[in-house]
Short mmCIF file of C-alpha atoms in Angstrom, two decimals:
data_model
loop_
_atom_site.label_atom_id
_atom_site.label_comp_id
_atom_site.label_asym_id
_atom_site.label_seq_id
_atom_site.Cartn_x
_atom_site.Cartn_y
_atom_site.Cartn_z
CA UNK Q 1 -0.01 -0.17 0.21
CA UNK Q 2 1.35 3.27 -0.66
CA UNK Q 3 -0.30 6.87 -1.22
CA UNK Q 4 -1.22 9.21 -4.20
CA UNK Q 5 -1.97 11.79 -1.88
CA UNK Q 6 -2.55 15.73 -2.00
CA UNK Q 7 -1.57 18.24 0.71
CA UNK Q 8 -3.40 21.48 1.26
CA UNK Q 9 -1.11 23.03 -1.40
CA UNK Q 10 -1.46 20.21 -3.57
CA UNK Q 11 -5.39 20.55 -3.41
CA UNK Q 12 -5.55 24.21 -4.32
CA UNK Q 13 -2.87 23.81 -6.96
CA UNK Q 14 -4.33 21.03 -8.83
CA UNK Q 15 -7.88 22.17 -8.31
CA UNK Q 16 -7.03 25.39 -9.92
CA UNK Q 17 -5.85 24.13 -13.37
CA UNK Q 18 -8.69 21.87 -15.27
CA UNK Q 19 -8.05 19.30 -17.72
CA UNK Q 20 -6.99 15.97 -17.22
CA UNK Q 21 -9.90 14.21 -14.51
CA UNK Q 22 -8.16 12.00 -11.96
CA UNK Q 23 -9.42 10.98 -8.52
CA UNK Q 24 -6.62 11.62 -6.03
CA UNK Q 25 -6.14 11.00 -2.07
CA UNK Q 26 -5.03 14.25 -0.30
CA UNK Q 27 -2.71 14.66 2.38
CA UNK Q 28 -1.09 17.28 4.60
CA UNK Q 29 2.29 17.40 6.09
CA UNK Q 30 2.65 16.18 9.60
CA UNK Q 31 2.51 19.86 10.91
CA UNK Q 32 -1.20 20.28 9.55
CA UNK Q 33 -3.01 17.01 9.50
CA UNK Q 34 -5.91 18.06 7.51
CA UNK Q 35 -7.01 15.61 4.81
CA UNK Q 36 -9.34 16.44 1.85
CA UNK Q 37 -10.23 13.98 -0.85
CA UNK Q 38 -11.58 15.18 -4.07
CA UNK Q 39 -11.91 14.68 -7.90
CA UNK Q 40 -9.22 16.85 -9.25
CA UNK Q 41 -9.52 18.48 -12.97
CA UNK Q 42 -6.01 19.44 -13.96
CA UNK Q 43 -5.55 22.19 -16.57
CA UNK Q 44 -3.54 24.02 -18.87
CA UNK Q 45 0.16 24.09 -17.77
CA UNK Q 46 -1.23 27.33 -17.33
CA UNK Q 47 4.55 54.32 -5.53
CA UNK Q 48 4.42 56.51 -7.83
CA UNK Q 49 7.39 58.06 -8.97
CA UNK Q 50 6.41 61.91 -9.89
CA UNK Q 51 9.10 64.38 -11.03
CA UNK Q 52 9.64 67.48 -8.62
CA UNK Q 53 8.53 70.19 -10.31
CA UNK Q 54 11.35 72.38 -11.77
CA UNK Q 55 11.35 76.02 -11.33
CA UNK Q 56 13.42 78.48 -13.08
CA UNK Q 57 15.08 81.50 -11.07
CA UNK Q 58 13.08 84.65 -11.64
CA UNK Q 59 15.20 87.33 -13.71
CA UNK Q 60 16.32 90.17 -11.19
CA UNK Q 61 13.79 92.81 -11.56
CA UNK Q 62 15.20 95.91 -13.30
CA UNK Q 63 14.10 99.42 -12.28
CA UNK Q 64 14.86 102.41 -14.30
CA UNK Q 65 14.58 105.82 -12.24
CA UNK Q 66 14.10 109.25 -13.93
CA UNK Q 67 17.07 110.88 -14.33
CA UNK Q 68 17.00 114.37 -12.11
CA UNK Q 69 17.61 117.10 -14.20
CA UNK Q 70 18.02 115.29 -17.10
CA UNK Q 71 16.40 116.22 -20.01
CA UNK Q 72 13.60 113.82 -21.53
CA UNK Q 73 14.44 112.11 -24.52
CA UNK Q 74 12.89 113.83 -27.76
CA UNK Q 75 9.11 113.35 -27.83
CA UNK Q 76 8.83 111.76 -24.43
CA UNK Q 77 6.95 112.94 -21.48
CA UNK Q 78 8.60 113.04 -17.94
CA UNK Q 79 6.61 112.86 -15.21
CA UNK Q 80 9.37 112.99 -12.65
CA UNK Q 81 8.01 109.75 -11.17
CA UNK Q 82 10.52 106.50 -11.12
CA UNK Q 83 9.65 104.16 -14.19
CA UNK Q 84 7.91 100.63 -13.31
CA UNK Q 85 9.89 97.59 -12.36
CA UNK Q 86 9.72 94.82 -14.59
CA UNK Q 87 8.44 91.59 -12.71
CA UNK Q 88 10.10 88.50 -12.01
CA UNK Q 89 10.07 85.87 -14.82
CA UNK Q 90 9.13 82.40 -13.29
CA UNK Q 91 8.95 79.15 -15.41
CA UNK Q 92 5.64 77.10 -14.88
CA UNK Q 93 6.16 74.15 -12.57
CA UNK Q 94 6.35 70.72 -14.84
CA UNK Q 95 5.63 67.49 -13.77
CA UNK Q 96 5.50 64.10 -15.30
CA UNK Q 97 2.27 61.83 -14.73
CA UNK Q 98 3.22 59.00 -12.43
CA UNK Q 99 2.48 55.52 -13.74
CA UNK Q 100 -1.10 54.18 -12.68
CA UNK Q 101 -2.84 50.73 -12.63
CA UNK Q 102 -4.03 48.21 -10.12
CA UNK Q 103 -0.92 47.01 -7.87
CA UNK Q 104 0.51 43.60 -8.68
CA UNK Q 105 2.44 42.23 -5.77
CA UNK Q 106 5.16 39.79 -6.07
CA UNK Q 107 6.60 37.32 -3.65
CA UNK Q 108 9.47 34.57 -3.68
CA UNK Q 109 9.42 30.89 -2.96
CA UNK Q 110 13.20 30.68 -1.99
CA UNK Q 111 14.67 32.68 1.00
CA UNK Q 112 18.12 34.37 1.04
CA UNK Q 113 21.21 32.64 2.10
CA UNK Q 114 19.68 29.06 1.85
CA UNK Q 115 20.94 26.11 -0.37
CA UNK Q 116 18.62 24.36 -2.91
CA UNK Q 117 19.30 21.64 -5.23
CA UNK Q 118 20.11 22.17 -8.80
CA UNK Q 119 16.89 21.52 -10.24
CA UNK Q 120 14.95 24.09 -8.37
CA UNK Q 121 13.72 26.83 -10.42
CA UNK Q 122 13.68 30.56 -9.09
CA UNK Q 123 9.96 30.86 -8.29
CA UNK Q 124 7.66 34.17 -8.31
CA UNK Q 125 4.10 34.58 -7.20
CA UNK Q 126 2.01 37.35 -8.29
CA UNK Q 127 -1.05 38.91 -6.45
CA UNK Q 128 -2.74 39.29 -10.32
CA UNK Q 129 -2.93 37.49 -13.21
CA UNK Q 130 -0.74 39.68 -15.53
CA UNK Q 131 -1.33 40.19 -19.30
CA UNK Q 132 2.40 41.28 -20.37
CA UNK Q 133 5.51 40.06 -19.02
CA UNK Q 134 8.12 41.75 -21.34
CA UNK Q 135 8.86 44.79 -19.00
CA UNK Q 136 9.15 42.01 -16.09
CA UNK Q 137 11.50 39.99 -18.26
CA UNK Q 138 13.82 42.99 -19.62
CA UNK Q 139 14.19 43.68 -15.88
CA UNK Q 140 15.77 40.73 -14.81
CA UNK Q 141 19.26 40.07 -14.04
CA UNK Q 142 20.30 36.70 -12.77
CA UNK Q 143 23.91 36.08 -12.25
CA UNK Q 144 26.03 32.76 -11.31
CA UNK Q 145 29.17 33.16 -9.36
CA UNK Q 146 29.11 36.77 -10.38
CA UNK Q 147 28.32 36.41 -14.10
CA UNK Q 148 25.48 37.05 -15.77
CA UNK Q 149 23.62 34.07 -17.45
CA UNK Q 150 20.80 34.00 -19.97
CA UNK Q 151 17.41 32.09 -18.65
CA UNK Q 152 13.91 32.18 -19.48
CA UNK Q 153 10.62 32.72 -17.34
CA UNK Q 154 7.70 30.80 -17.52
CA UNK Q 155 4.19 31.63 -16.63
CA UNK Q 156 1.43 29.64 -15.19
CA UNK Q 157 -1.70 29.47 -13.23
CA UNK Q 158 -1.33 29.26 -9.41
CA UNK Q 159 -3.23 28.34 -6.31
CA UNK Q 160 -0.26 27.81 -4.04
CA UNK Q 161 -0.83 30.90 -1.79
CA UNK Q 162 -3.99 32.53 -1.20
CA UNK Q 163 -4.35 35.84 -3.39
CA UNK Q 164 -1.43 34.66 -5.99
CA UNK Q 165 -3.31 33.45 -8.69
CA UNK Q 166 -0.05 33.39 -10.94
CA UNK Q 167 3.41 32.05 -10.63
CA UNK Q 168 6.72 32.23 -12.87
CA UNK Q 169 9.34 30.01 -12.92
CA UNK Q 170 13.25 31.12 -14.20
CA UNK Q 171 15.72 28.47 -14.90
CA UNK Q 172 18.72 28.10 -17.35
CA UNK Q 173 18.65 25.75 -20.33
CA UNK Q 174 20.36 23.07 -18.41
CA UNK Q 175 20.48 22.50 -14.47
CA UNK Q 176 22.15 24.97 -12.25
CA UNK Q 177 25.76 24.51 -11.74
CA UNK Q 178 26.57 22.85 -8.39
CA UNK Q 179 27.92 24.46 -5.43
CA UNK Q 180 27.18 27.90 -7.09
CA UNK Q 181 26.24 31.20 -5.67
CA UNK Q 182 23.05 32.29 -7.60
CA UNK Q 183 21.56 36.15 -7.57
CA UNK Q 184 18.53 37.50 -8.98
CA UNK Q 185 17.92 41.49 -9.33
CA UNK Q 186 14.29 42.05 -10.49
CA UNK Q 187 13.70 45.82 -9.84
CA UNK Q 188 9.76 46.02 -11.33
CA UNK Q 189 8.26 48.72 -9.02
CA UNK Q 190 6.29 50.97 -11.15
CA UNK Q 191 6.78 48.58 -14.27
CA UNK Q 192 3.84 47.71 -16.42
CA UNK Q 193 2.26 44.21 -15.88
CA UNK Q 194 -0.05 44.76 -18.58
CA UNK Q 195 -2.88 47.39 -19.52
CA UNK Q 196 -3.86 48.56 -16.31
CA UNK Q 197 -1.83 46.69 -14.07
CA UNK Q 198 1.76 48.04 -12.56
CA UNK Q 199 4.06 46.02 -10.39
CA UNK Q 200 4.06 47.53 -7.06
CA UNK Q 201 7.49 46.19 -5.18
CA UNK Q 202 10.87 44.66 -6.64
CA UNK Q 203 12.70 41.77 -5.63
CA UNK Q 204 16.38 40.62 -4.78
CA UNK Q 205 17.53 37.12 -4.02
CA UNK Q 206 20.94 35.33 -3.07
CA UNK Q 207 21.00 31.63 -2.85
CA UNK Q 208 23.40 28.82 -3.44
CA UNK Q 209 23.22 25.28 -4.73
CA UNK Q 210 24.55 21.75 -3.19
CA UNK Q 211 25.85 19.06 -5.07
CA UNK Q 212 24.65 17.88 -8.10
CA UNK Q 213 22.29 15.08 -6.83
CA UNK Q 214 20.73 13.18 -9.49
CA UNK Q 215 18.22 10.18 -8.91
CA UNK Q 216 17.65 7.94 -11.45
CA UNK Q 217 14.54 5.77 -11.16
CA UNK Q 218 13.71 2.85 -13.58
CA UNK Q 219 10.60 0.82 -13.81
CA UNK Q 220 12.17 -1.83 -15.76
CA UNK Q 221 14.69 -2.77 -13.25
CA UNK Q 222 12.78 -1.63 -10.01
CA UNK Q 223 15.93 0.11 -8.90
CA UNK Q 224 16.66 3.92 -7.80
CA UNK Q 225 20.27 4.90 -8.01
CA UNK Q 226 21.40 8.63 -7.01
CA UNK Q 227 24.71 10.23 -7.79
CA UNK Q 228 26.13 13.23 -6.31
CA UNK Q 229 28.58 14.95 -8.17
CA UNK Q 230 29.00 12.24 -10.76
CA UNK Q 231 29.61 9.58 -7.92
CA UNK Q 232 27.33 6.86 -7.08
CA UNK Q 233 25.73 7.54 -3.51
CA UNK Q 234 22.70 5.06 -3.47
CA UNK Q 235 21.55 1.94 -5.61
CA UNK Q 236 18.32 0.84 -3.66
CA UNK Q 237 15.45 -1.52 -4.96
CA UNK Q 238 11.85 0.37 -5.44
CA UNK Q 239 8.26 -0.65 -6.00
CA UNK Q 240 6.37 1.96 -8.22
CA UNK Q 241 2.92 2.72 -9.09
CA UNK Q 242 0.95 -0.43 -10.40
CA UNK Q 243 -0.99 -0.57 -13.61
CA UNK Q 244 -4.11 1.43 -12.32
CA UNK Q 245 -2.22 4.20 -10.55
CA UNK Q 246 1.24 4.16 -12.50
CA UNK Q 247 3.69 6.76 -11.61
CA UNK Q 248 4.78 9.57 -14.02
CA UNK Q 249 7.87 9.22 -16.42
CA UNK Q 250 9.98 12.39 -16.79
CA UNK Q 251 12.31 14.79 -14.78
CA UNK Q 252 10.82 15.55 -11.26
CA UNK Q 253 12.15 17.82 -8.40
CA UNK Q 254 12.05 17.14 -4.91
CA UNK Q 255 9.40 20.18 -3.50
CA UNK Q 256 9.10 19.00 0.20
CA UNK Q 257 10.46 16.64 2.79
CA UNK Q 258 8.71 15.35 5.89
CA UNK Q 259 9.66 12.91 8.58
CA UNK Q 260 6.17 11.95 8.81
CA UNK Q 261 3.61 12.60 5.99
CA UNK Q 262 0.04 11.35 6.80
CA UNK Q 263 -1.66 9.60 4.05
CA UNK Q 264 -5.33 8.43 3.50
CA UNK Q 265 -6.79 6.10 1.04
CA UNK Q 266 -10.22 6.11 0.61
CA UNK Q 267 -10.77 3.77 -2.73
CA UNK Q 268 -13.01 0.96 -1.74
CA UNK Q 269 -10.86 -2.00 -0.93
CA UNK Q 270 -7.65 -0.11 -0.52
CA UNK Q 271 -8.58 2.32 2.51
CA UNK Q 272 -5.73 3.27 4.70
CA UNK Q 273 -4.75 6.09 7.11
CA UNK Q 274 -1.19 6.04 7.74
CA UNK Q 275 1.73 8.51 8.83
CA UNK Q 276 4.34 7.52 6.42
CA UNK Q 277 7.83 8.22 7.37
CA UNK Q 278 10.83 9.79 5.36
CA UNK Q 279 8.70 11.15 2.71
CA UNK Q 280 10.39 13.41 -0.23
CA UNK Q 281 7.38 14.95 -2.42
CA UNK Q 282 7.80 15.05 -5.90
CA UNK Q 283 4.40 16.10 -7.46
CA UNK Q 284 1.41 18.21 -6.23
CA UNK Q 285 -0.93 15.26 -7.29
CA UNK Q 286 0.91 13.18 -4.56
CA UNK Q 287 4.01 11.33 -5.42
CA UNK Q 288 6.41 10.61 -2.95
CA UNK Q 289 9.79 8.81 -2.39
CA UNK Q 290 8.89 7.27 1.11
CA UNK Q 291 9.54 4.31 3.37
CA UNK Q 292 6.74 1.32 2.74
CA UNK Q 293 7.36 -1.28 5.47
CA UNK Q 294 4.06 -2.75 4.54
CA UNK Q 295 5.49 -3.56 1.11
CA UNK Q 296 8.82 -4.97 1.79
CA UNK Q 297 7.79 -8.32 -0.65
CA UNK Q 298 7.34 -6.35 -3.43
CA UNK Q 299 10.25 -4.04 -3.29
CA UNK Q 300 12.73 -4.56 -6.16
CA UNK Q 301 10.53 -7.15 -7.41
CA UNK Q 302 7.25 -5.53 -9.02
CA UNK Q 303 5.27 -2.22 -9.09
CA UNK Q 304 2.66 -2.16 -6.69
CA UNK Q 305 2.02 0.98 -5.26
CA UNK Q 306 -0.74 3.89 -5.77
CA UNK Q 307 2.19 5.75 -7.58
CA UNK Q 308 4.69 6.57 -4.93
CA UNK Q 309 7.88 5.23 -5.19
CA UNK Q 310 8.27 2.60 -2.06
CA UNK Q 311 11.71 2.04 -0.22
CA UNK Q 312 12.99 -0.32 2.32
CA UNK Q 313 12.73 1.69 5.81
CA UNK Q 314 16.49 2.06 6.26
CA UNK Q 315 17.00 3.09 2.40
CA UNK Q 316 14.01 5.70 2.77
CA UNK Q 317 15.76 7.29 5.97
CA UNK Q 318 19.34 7.55 4.18
CA UNK Q 319 17.52 9.02 1.07
CA UNK Q 320 15.38 11.61 3.10
CA UNK Q 321 18.60 12.56 5.12
CA UNK Q 322 20.77 13.16 2.14
CA UNK Q 323 17.92 14.83 -0.33
CA UNK Q 324 17.95 18.65 -0.81
CA UNK Q 325 14.75 20.59 -1.87
CA UNK Q 326 15.45 20.91 -5.57
CA UNK Q 327 17.19 17.66 -5.94
CA UNK Q 328 16.44 15.95 -9.41
CA UNK Q 329 14.68 12.47 -9.82
CA UNK Q 330 14.30 11.24 -13.25
CA UNK Q 331 11.92 8.55 -14.09
CA UNK Q 332 11.67 6.05 -17.05
CA UNK Q 333 9.87 2.82 -18.03
CA UNK Q 334 6.98 3.44 -15.38
CA UNK Q 335 3.95 2.77 -17.44
CA UNK Q 336 2.65 5.91 -16.83
CA UNK Q 337 2.36 9.39 -18.78
CA UNK Q 338 4.98 12.25 -18.31
CA UNK Q 339 4.75 14.37 -15.51
CA UNK Q 340 2.91 17.71 -16.60
CA UNK Q 341 4.76 20.92 -15.95
CA UNK Q 342 2.39 22.35 -13.76
CA UNK Q 343 2.25 19.21 -11.18
CA UNK Q 344 5.21 20.46 -9.08
CA UNK Q 345 8.22 21.60 -10.67
CA UNK Q 346 7.76 19.62 -13.94
CA UNK Q 347 9.97 22.63 -15.50
CA UNK Q 348 12.42 20.13 -17.06
CA UNK Q 349 9.67 18.26 -19.26
CA UNK Q 350 9.63 21.13 -21.66
CA UNK Q 351 11.87 21.67 -24.44
CA UNK Q 352 13.73 24.83 -24.27
CA UNK Q 353 12.02 26.38 -27.33
CA UNK Q 354 8.66 25.52 -25.53
CA UNK Q 355 10.07 26.81 -22.28
CA UNK Q 356 11.36 30.15 -23.96
CA UNK Q 357 8.04 31.05 -25.28
CA UNK Q 358 6.81 32.09 -21.63
CA UNK Q 359 3.88 29.87 -21.06
CA UNK Q 360 0.60 31.68 -20.20
CA UNK Q 361 2.13 35.06 -20.91
CA UNK Q 362 4.11 36.02 -23.77
CA UNK Q 363 7.50 37.26 -22.92
CA UNK Q 364 8.56 38.54 -26.44
#
C-alpha cells in the first residue's frame, strides 16, 4: 500500500488547473494534518514616481529711475516719477505623470542565504494574473558566481498562496551548476504588468546550490540510483505504481520533505490512514519517495504502489537525510504518462524552445 495523496497546497494547486480528470487522495504535512479527498480536474500548464517640479529662477527685476535734472528724450513726456519695475519671470512647474494601474505584488518562494538542489527554478508568485511580461523579463538580471547568465521565465496559473493566482519560474537551459552562488535582481516597481496593471515592489535574491544530486529511477529494473557530483551514492530497490495508478515518467524535483506524512486512501478495497515516514514529495498530485514497510515483499520485484516510489525503511531514511529541496529525480519505464509541467516543478520536461515562449504570458 502506498499513497497518491494531496497536501492542502496540492489540492489548491491542482484544483485550480482544469483538464485531465483523476481521483486523487489528499494528504497534509505532519504539522497540518488536515486531509481532503477530491476529484481533481487538472488544466493548462497554465509609488508612484512623480518628477519634482522644476522652477527657473526669476529674472532680477530692473528698475529705471527718472534722471534727476536730465532732459527727457525727444518726444517723451517726463512725469518726474520712477519708471515701473519689470516683474520677475518664473517658469511654470513641470511634472511627469506617475504610472498608474492596479497594483501587482510579487513574492519569492526561495529565501536568502539558503541552499537548494540544482533542479529548483527561481519561483515568483504574483497577486494578479498579468497580461504582459515583456517589461518583467527585460528587468531581470540573474548571475551565477557573479556572471550574468541567459535563462527564461515561464508563467502559469497557481493556487499555492491565497491571493496569488499566477507564478513564474526562471531556469537556465540546463540544470544550475553545483556549489554555485546564484543572485536575482528584479527591479520592477512601477513597471507595467499589462494594461491597467503595475508591479508595486521589486525583488532581490541570493541563494546557493549544493552538490549535483541526480536520482535515476527505472521501472524496468525496479531500482533507484542516486549520484552526487557524478559519484554513485545510493543503489536501492523500489516498487513503483501499479498499472491502475502508474508513476509518472519524466524529470521531477524534490519539493518538500517530511519525517512523517499523513496519507489517507479511500478507494473501496484500498482504504488506509497512515503516517508515512521519510517522505520526499515529487508532485502536487501526490507522488513521494518514502518508506513502505508494509510493501517489503514487492520492493525490488514488482510495482504495486498507488504511484509513489516505495523504499525499505533504512533506505528511505538514508535518502531522506541526504536529499535537498530541488534535487532532481528522473523516471523512465514506469508505465505512466509524462509528468505535466504544472504538477509540481515539472519545468525540465519542456523543451527549451517551448519554455522560452513563456507559457501563459508572452515574453517577447
